[in-house]
């Protein structure tokens, strides 16, 4: 029997949370932090998790931490820092650390195969926006990107990749990047225990 390549997941956790005003990934819903929820969902697919950002306790022994160099040089630099630690063969998810619906997203990506003539599988919302941080990539294709990726937009980094698209609603790929959304999804500060009490956004669902 031929051994199957390990499956990986890169989770972006190195941002400054400027729009939230506090470290959004440490916000909790019940006893689970936002970042831990994404990691736990990723485990349904991946054998090895790579978290791009500072080390955080309590995420599990299967998590390796990597940092973009220099720090805060952008998510693209962080992605490529993780890729350089991985083998050439196999696949990896790339996920934002602030996803509102990580379990559903991972399920969609895990059950979709990358066609032989494509570089990955990507979720696309009903407005046509490709969600590069909700996607599954061929590691060979990522290793073929020759870029330092420092201060480069993720969209530009992956501009030459060819994806199989999966069309979904904007609601499914929502991220939790402002206090209103944190309130809507039931997150609160781990340190203070105080929930956000702000006007809730009116989410719409239904991709065509």
XYZ file of N, CA and C in Angstrom:
624
model
N 0.846 -1.191 0.000
C 0.000 0.000 0.000
C 0.887 1.248 0.000
N 0.560 2.188 -0.862
C 1.325 3.426 -0.958
C 0.878 4.384 0.143
N 1.847 4.914 0.880
C 1.519 5.874 1.932
C 0.962 7.152 1.319
N -0.100 7.671 1.915
C -0.689 8.918 1.452
C 0.072 10.101 2.042
N 0.273 11.165 1.254
C 0.941 12.355 1.791
C 0.152 12.942 2.963
N 0.864 13.529 3.897
C 0.199 14.209 5.002
C -0.634 15.371 4.479
N -1.720 15.624 5.160
C -2.562 16.777 4.840
C -2.267 17.886 5.844
N -2.170 19.085 5.350
C -1.766 20.220 6.162
C -2.855 21.289 6.176
N -2.751 22.190 7.137
C -3.601 23.385 7.173
C -2.779 24.550 7.696
N -2.811 25.654 6.965
C -2.192 26.905 7.397
C -3.297 27.814 7.905
N -3.125 28.329 9.118
C -4.128 29.210 9.720
C -3.466 30.542 10.016
N -4.023 31.604 9.456
C -3.445 32.938 9.593
C -3.871 33.556 10.914
N -2.892 33.866 11.764
C -3.184 34.405 13.097
C -2.204 35.502 13.479
N -1.635 36.183 12.488
C -0.576 37.138 12.787
C -0.942 38.591 12.628
N -2.229 38.892 12.455
C -2.637 40.283 12.251
C -2.658 41.089 13.538
N -2.894 42.398 13.379
C -2.901 43.308 14.528
C -4.294 43.525 15.119
N -5.344 42.992 14.490
C -6.731 43.154 14.973
C -7.108 44.624 15.142
N -6.686 45.462 14.213
C -6.909 46.902 14.358
C -8.386 47.265 14.331
N -9.173 46.591 13.510
C -10.594 46.926 13.405
C -11.368 46.484 14.643
N -10.898 45.427 15.305
C -11.570 44.950 16.508
C -11.173 45.768 17.731
N -9.933 46.249 17.753
C -9.465 47.038 18.885
C -8.816 46.221 19.985
N -9.026 44.901 19.968
C -8.363 43.978 20.891
C -7.986 42.730 20.098
N -7.265 41.825 20.729
C -6.864 40.593 20.050
C -8.098 39.741 19.777
N -8.581 39.785 18.548
C -9.843 39.114 18.233
C -9.746 37.596 18.355
N -8.585 37.036 18.087
C -8.465 35.581 18.092
C -8.507 34.985 19.490
N -8.363 35.837 20.518
C -8.473 35.358 21.897
C -9.890 35.513 22.450
N -10.804 36.103 21.675
C -12.197 36.180 22.106
C -12.765 34.775 22.239
N -13.681 34.604 23.173
C -14.203 33.270 23.455
C -15.701 33.196 23.213
N -16.122 32.024 22.787
C -17.536 31.668 22.702
C -17.682 30.389 23.511
N -18.305 30.497 24.685
C -18.264 29.387 25.630
C -16.872 29.313 26.228
N -16.201 28.195 26.044
C -14.840 28.042 26.568
C -13.799 27.969 25.453
N -14.221 28.243 24.225
C -13.338 28.078 23.073
C -13.001 29.417 22.452
N -11.718 29.661 22.230
C -11.327 30.904 21.571
C -11.629 30.814 20.076
N -11.666 31.985 19.454
C -11.931 32.045 18.028
C -10.899 31.234 17.244
N -9.630 31.401 17.599
C -8.576 30.680 16.892
C -8.655 29.182 17.151
N -8.940 28.789 18.384
C -9.042 27.365 18.705
C -10.167 26.699 17.926
N -11.256 27.431 17.685
C -12.374 26.878 16.918
C -11.958 26.590 15.482
N -11.170 27.483 14.898
C -10.686 27.257 13.532
C -9.720 26.076 13.507
N -8.829 26.001 14.491
C -7.887 24.879 14.565
C -8.620 23.551 14.708
N -9.619 23.519 15.566
C -10.357 22.281 15.789
C -11.079 21.842 14.519
N -11.632 22.791 13.788
C -12.288 22.458 12.521
C -11.275 21.940 11.512
N -10.106 22.569 11.453
C -9.073 22.157 10.500
C -8.614 20.733 10.756
N -8.667 20.287 12.000
C -8.240 18.920 12.341
C -9.128 17.861 11.686
N -10.328 18.227 11.309
C -11.201 17.272 10.621
C -10.633 16.885 9.259
N -9.673 17.691 8.766
C -9.026 17.407 7.484
C -7.535 17.134 7.637
N -6.865 17.983 8.396
C -5.400 18.036 8.368
C -4.754 17.145 9.423
N -3.590 16.608 9.068
C -2.748 15.875 10.015
C -1.811 16.810 10.768
N -1.469 17.937 10.144
C -0.516 18.886 10.720
C -1.048 20.301 10.536
N -1.078 21.064 11.620
C -1.534 22.452 11.579
C -0.340 23.388 11.685
N -0.383 24.459 10.901
C 0.638 25.507 10.922
C -0.060 26.823 11.205
N 0.201 27.388 12.359
C -0.401 28.671 12.734
C 0.627 29.765 12.497
N 0.264 30.726 11.661
C 1.150 31.845 11.353
C 0.877 32.952 12.361
N 1.824 33.179 13.261
C 1.653 34.192 14.292
C 2.435 33.823 15.537
N 2.281 34.649 16.558
C 2.965 34.397 17.827
C 2.436 33.125 18.481
N 3.285 32.469 19.269
C 2.866 31.252 19.951
C 1.757 31.553 20.951
N 0.783 30.661 20.984
C -0.354 30.777 21.897
C -0.545 29.434 22.585
N -0.863 29.452 23.873
C -1.063 28.189 24.590
C -2.413 27.571 24.257
N -2.495 26.264 24.488
C -3.780 25.590 24.467
C -4.321 25.204 23.111
N -3.508 25.259 22.062
C -4.010 24.924 20.731
C -3.732 23.477 20.344
N -2.924 22.767 21.127
C -2.672 21.362 20.839
C -1.248 21.097 20.402
N -0.833 19.845 20.575
C 0.548 19.464 20.264
C 0.787 19.282 18.770
N -0.282 19.257 17.974
C -0.128 19.100 16.528
C 0.028 20.439 15.819
N 0.181 21.519 16.568
C 0.299 22.859 15.994
C 1.762 23.282 15.972
N 2.231 23.687 14.808
C 3.545 24.316 14.666
C 3.334 25.801 14.386
N 4.093 26.643 15.067
C 3.975 28.086 14.874
C 5.090 28.572 13.959
N 4.726 29.423 13.021
C 5.700 30.064 12.140
C 5.388 31.551 12.103
N 6.389 32.344 11.756
C 6.196 33.788 11.664
C 6.688 34.290 10.319
N 5.979 35.279 9.802
C 6.480 35.976 8.632
C 7.706 36.792 9.031
N 8.613 36.968 8.108
C 9.847 37.701 8.392
C 10.039 38.783 7.336
N 9.995 40.053 7.769
C 9.872 40.552 9.140
C 8.440 40.423 9.668
N 8.251 40.491 10.998
C 6.908 40.426 11.569
C 5.992 41.502 10.996
N 4.722 41.152 10.850
C 3.682 42.048 10.344
C 3.960 42.504 8.913
N 4.639 41.653 8.137
C 4.875 41.973 6.728
C 3.792 41.407 5.828
N 2.690 40.992 6.442
C 1.520 40.617 5.670
C 1.232 39.129 5.658
N -0.043 38.781 5.408
C -0.435 37.369 5.397
C 0.246 36.559 4.300
N 0.531 37.184 3.154
C 1.200 36.444 2.081
C 2.578 35.970 2.527
N 3.308 36.845 3.220
C 4.628 36.463 3.731
C 4.508 35.337 4.753
N 3.472 35.389 5.575
C 3.251 34.323 6.547
C 2.921 33.001 5.890
N 2.091 33.051 4.859
C 1.755 31.825 4.129
C 3.006 31.172 3.562
N 3.842 31.971 2.911
C 5.028 31.398 2.273
C 6.043 30.916 3.307
N 6.074 31.543 4.482
C 6.945 31.049 5.554
C 6.522 29.643 5.971
N 5.210 29.408 6.045
C 4.719 28.071 6.384
C 4.982 27.083 5.257
N 4.744 27.516 4.026
C 4.948 26.625 2.875
C 6.384 26.126 2.817
N 7.326 26.994 3.138
C 8.736 26.598 3.079
C 9.084 25.518 4.111
N 8.211 25.308 5.087
C 8.423 24.255 6.089
C 7.792 22.928 5.671
N 7.063 22.921 4.563
C 6.273 21.763 4.165
C 6.937 20.988 3.035
N 6.521 19.735 2.857
C 7.037 18.955 1.728
C 6.487 19.467 0.404
N 7.053 18.982 -0.686
C 6.610 19.387 -2.018
C 5.315 18.694 -2.426
N 5.065 17.535 -1.848
C 3.929 16.714 -2.268
C 2.819 16.800 -1.231
N 1.585 16.897 -1.723
C 0.445 16.920 -0.830
C -0.415 18.146 -1.034
N -1.265 18.398 -0.055
C -2.211 19.505 -0.122
C -2.248 20.227 1.216
N -2.672 21.474 1.167
C -2.877 22.219 2.407
C -4.094 23.117 2.287
N -4.842 23.209 3.353
C -5.839 24.266 3.471
C -5.123 25.551 3.844
N -5.656 26.672 3.413
C -5.246 27.969 3.940
C -6.504 28.647 4.448
N -6.506 28.971 5.740
C -7.699 29.485 6.406
C -7.373 30.739 7.195
N -8.291 31.694 7.173
C -8.197 32.838 8.071
C -8.490 32.375 9.494
N -7.880 33.026 10.461
C -8.089 32.644 11.855
C -9.355 33.189 12.470
N -10.075 34.050 11.721
C -11.272 34.691 12.271
C -12.539 34.285 11.534
N -12.560 33.089 10.986
C -13.730 32.624 10.249
C -14.914 32.414 11.187
N -16.081 32.828 10.717
C -17.293 32.650 11.517
C -17.843 31.229 11.421
N -17.580 30.555 10.305
C -18.139 29.215 10.076
C -17.045 28.240 9.629
N -16.025 28.041 10.451
C -14.900 27.203 10.009
C -15.268 25.748 9.761
N -16.163 25.205 10.562
C -16.500 23.787 10.414
C -17.106 23.504 9.047
N -18.043 24.359 8.629
C -18.699 24.176 7.341
C -17.720 24.382 6.189
N -16.842 25.371 6.337
C -15.861 25.658 5.289
C -14.900 24.488 5.119
N -14.382 23.973 6.220
C -13.449 22.844 6.141
C -14.130 21.630 5.525
N -15.377 21.398 5.875
C -16.096 20.255 5.301
C -16.190 20.377 3.784
N -16.545 21.556 3.294
C -16.644 21.756 1.845
C -15.306 21.508 1.158
N -14.250 22.068 1.727
C -12.935 21.938 1.105
C -12.388 20.517 1.221
N -12.638 19.880 2.348
C -12.111 18.529 2.565
C -12.732 17.522 1.612
N -13.987 17.726 1.261
C -14.691 16.770 0.405
C -14.547 17.086 -1.074
N -13.862 18.169 -1.414
C -13.653 18.545 -2.815
C -12.239 18.155 -3.239
N -12.129 17.439 -4.328
C -10.819 17.044 -4.848
C -10.263 18.134 -5.756
N -8.954 18.313 -5.709
C -8.305 19.244 -6.628
C -8.139 18.547 -7.975
N -8.773 19.066 -9.034
C -8.589 18.451 -10.355
C -7.119 18.451 -10.763
N -6.739 17.477 -11.577
C -5.333 17.334 -11.965
C -4.803 18.553 -12.704
N -5.688 19.283 -13.401
C -5.243 20.439 -14.172
C -5.405 21.752 -13.409
N -5.655 21.675 -12.092
C -5.852 22.880 -11.279
C -4.815 22.935 -10.156
N -4.654 24.142 -9.624
C -3.722 24.358 -8.515
C -4.394 24.289 -7.156
N -5.726 24.295 -7.151
C -6.422 24.257 -5.881
C -7.923 24.331 -6.053
N -8.596 24.321 -4.923
C -10.050 24.474 -4.842
C -10.318 25.676 -3.954
N -11.202 26.566 -4.395
C -11.408 27.814 -3.663
C -12.892 28.121 -3.542
N -13.282 28.703 -2.407
C -14.649 29.172 -2.237
C -14.781 30.554 -2.854
N -15.896 30.762 -3.552
C -16.176 32.033 -4.223
C -17.566 32.477 -3.800
N -17.687 33.708 -3.278
C -19.002 34.164 -2.826
C -19.846 34.632 -4.007
N -21.127 34.954 -3.731
C -22.048 35.260 -4.825
C -21.728 36.558 -5.548
N -20.828 37.361 -4.987
C -20.371 38.562 -5.687
C -19.182 38.277 -6.602
N -18.710 37.051 -6.582
C -17.597 36.672 -7.440
C -16.229 36.812 -6.803
N -16.182 37.141 -5.497
C -14.898 37.307 -4.815
C -14.319 35.954 -4.438
N -13.113 35.695 -4.912
C -12.416 34.476 -4.522
C -11.890 34.625 -3.104
N -12.161 33.629 -2.287
C -11.769 33.651 -0.881
C -10.462 32.867 -0.729
N -9.341 33.560 -0.920
C -8.048 32.886 -0.922
C -7.688 32.302 0.441
N -8.354 32.787 1.496
C -8.129 32.241 2.835
C -9.238 31.281 3.238
N -9.944 30.774 2.249
C -10.900 29.671 2.402
C -10.687 28.754 1.201
N -9.550 28.106 1.156
C -9.179 27.359 -0.044
C -8.255 26.199 0.303
N -8.165 25.256 -0.641
C -7.245 24.120 -0.543
C -6.296 24.176 -1.730
N -5.008 24.029 -1.450
C -3.978 24.238 -2.459
C -3.109 23.000 -2.633
N -2.624 22.807 -3.853
C -1.563 21.843 -4.109
C -0.252 22.401 -3.571
N 0.443 21.624 -2.755
C 1.721 22.094 -2.225
C 2.742 22.312 -3.339
N 2.694 21.470 -4.361
C 3.604 21.660 -5.490
C 3.393 23.031 -6.120
N 2.141 23.431 -6.285
C 1.839 24.735 -6.878
C 2.326 25.871 -5.994
N 2.187 25.726 -4.687
C 2.653 26.776 -3.778
C 4.174 26.874 -3.791
N 4.845 25.741 -3.832
C 6.310 25.765 -3.870
C 6.834 26.366 -5.173
N 6.016 26.340 -6.207
C 6.428 26.902 -7.493
C 6.294 28.420 -7.544
N 5.728 29.027 -6.501
C 5.626 30.486 -6.444
C 6.968 31.042 -5.983
N 7.582 31.836 -6.821
C 8.893 32.404 -6.496
C 8.701 33.864 -6.097
N 8.448 34.076 -4.828
C 8.204 35.424 -4.319
C 8.561 35.463 -2.848
N 9.164 36.558 -2.408
C 9.389 36.735 -0.972
C 8.077 37.001 -0.265
N 7.097 37.542 -1.012
C 5.741 37.796 -0.517
C 5.679 38.878 0.552
N 6.766 39.588 0.790
C 6.761 40.629 1.817
C 5.910 41.803 1.355
N 4.900 42.139 2.153
C 3.984 43.243 1.867
C 3.306 43.099 0.507
N 3.078 41.863 0.097
C 2.363 41.563 -1.142
C 0.956 41.103 -0.781
N -0.046 41.563 -1.515
C -1.413 41.125 -1.279
C -1.546 39.644 -1.614
N -2.360 38.932 -0.838
C -2.566 37.506 -1.086
C -3.126 37.286 -2.490
N -4.038 38.151 -2.907
C -4.621 38.036 -4.250
C -3.538 38.087 -5.319
N -2.578 38.974 -5.139
C -1.482 39.081 -6.105
C -0.566 37.868 -6.035
N -0.303 37.387 -4.827
C 0.567 36.221 -4.656
C 0.042 35.027 -5.438
N -1.285 34.853 -5.433
C -1.896 33.688 -6.058
C -2.507 34.003 -7.421
N -2.140 35.121 -8.010
C -2.788 35.592 -9.242
C -2.591 34.646 -10.425
N -1.531 33.861 -10.419
C -1.268 32.963 -11.547
C -1.745 31.537 -11.305
N -2.390 31.298 -10.173
C -2.899 29.960 -9.888
C -4.273 29.767 -10.518
N -4.548 28.546 -10.911
C -5.815 28.200 -11.561
C -6.620 27.324 -10.602
N -7.818 27.785 -10.257
C -8.623 27.123 -9.229
C -9.882 26.484 -9.803
N -10.319 25.444 -9.121
C -11.693 24.968 -9.266
C -12.536 25.731 -8.253
N -13.592 26.390 -8.726
C -14.404 27.255 -7.869
C -15.570 26.499 -7.247
N -15.821 26.780 -5.977
C -17.028 26.319 -5.289
C -17.786 27.565 -4.857
N -18.993 27.734 -5.368
C -19.748 28.962 -5.120
C -20.584 28.822 -3.849
N -20.454 29.813 -2.973
C -21.117 29.789 -1.667
C -21.685 31.174 -1.366
N -22.418 31.279 -0.273
C -22.969 32.563 0.151
C -21.910 33.400 0.864
N -22.123 34.709 0.867
C -21.249 35.598 1.636
C -21.307 35.254 3.119
N -22.467 34.849 3.575
C -22.648 34.509 4.986
C -21.694 33.394 5.408
N -21.535 32.384 4.548
C -20.693 31.242 4.902
C -19.242 31.650 5.099
N -18.757 32.579 4.284
C -17.340 32.963 4.344
C -17.132 34.231 5.168
N -18.108 34.566 5.996
C -17.992 35.757 6.835
C -16.812 35.621 7.790
N -16.155 36.758 8.051
C -15.103 36.776 9.063
C -15.522 37.690 10.208
N -14.898 37.493 11.348
C -15.265 38.237 12.557
C -14.158 39.245 12.823
N -14.295 40.419 12.230
C -13.203 41.392 12.280
C -13.578 42.716 12.928
N -14.842 42.866 13.340
C -15.286 44.094 14.002
C -16.157 43.717 15.199
N -16.299 44.628 16.178
C -17.080 44.295 17.377
C -18.518 43.889 17.084
N -19.142 44.493 16.073
C -20.525 44.131 15.749
C -20.653 42.659 15.388
N -19.705 42.165 14.633
C -19.753 40.756 14.254
C -19.431 39.851 15.444
N -18.514 40.279 16.281
C -18.218 39.497 17.483
C -19.477 39.340 18.326
N -20.237 40.428 18.449
C -21.485 40.367 19.205
C -22.483 39.433 18.542
N -22.574 39.520 17.219
C -23.539 38.704 16.491
C -23.260 37.214 16.642
N -22.015 36.858 16.742
C -21.638 35.448 16.829
C -21.365 34.986 18.257
N -21.664 35.832 19.245
C -21.608 35.411 20.638
C -20.239 35.370 21.265
N -19.285 36.128 20.720
C -17.941 36.146 21.296
C -17.804 37.245 22.341
N -16.957 36.987 23.327
C -16.708 37.956 24.386
C -15.231 37.939 24.738
N -14.830 38.934 25.518
C -13.434 39.025 25.928
C -13.123 37.962 26.968
N -12.059 37.209 26.759
C -11.649 36.164 27.703
C -11.207 36.762 29.028
N -10.616 37.960 28.990
C -10.081 38.570 30.205
C -11.176 39.204 31.053
N -12.106 39.912 30.405
C -13.118 40.639 31.165
C -14.416 39.869 31.313
N -14.667 38.922 30.385
C -15.929 38.202 30.412
C -17.091 39.033 29.927
N -16.833 40.233 29.436
C -17.893 41.135 28.993
C -18.175 40.903 27.519
N -19.423 40.659 27.191
C -19.802 40.491 25.799
C -19.881 41.850 25.122
N -19.639 41.852 23.819
C -19.890 43.054 23.038
C -21.394 43.287 23.001
N -21.797 44.524 23.229
C -23.219 44.851 23.189
C -23.403 46.016 22.222
N -23.413 45.642 20.962
C -23.522 46.625 19.901
C -24.622 46.186 18.950
N -25.011 47.088 18.058
C -26.040 46.753 17.081
C -25.578 45.584 16.217
N -26.444 44.596 16.051
C -26.076 43.421 15.286
C -26.282 43.674 13.803
N -25.377 43.198 12.961
C -25.546 43.368 11.528
C -26.669 42.492 11.006
N -27.251 42.884 9.890
C -28.315 42.119 9.258
C -27.696 41.244 8.181
N -27.388 39.999 8.533
C -26.743 39.112 7.582
C -27.767 38.585 6.585
N -27.332 38.366 5.371
C -28.173 37.736 4.360
C -27.490 36.475 3.897
N -28.272 35.519 3.453
C -27.748 34.225 3.045
C -28.299 33.910 1.668
N -27.747 32.870 1.063
C -28.294 32.357 -0.179
C -27.459 32.663 -1.388
N -26.545 31.778 -1.708
C -25.763 31.940 -2.931
C -26.559 31.415 -4.099
N -26.380 32.045 -5.239
C -27.063 31.573 -6.436
C -26.340 30.370 -7.014
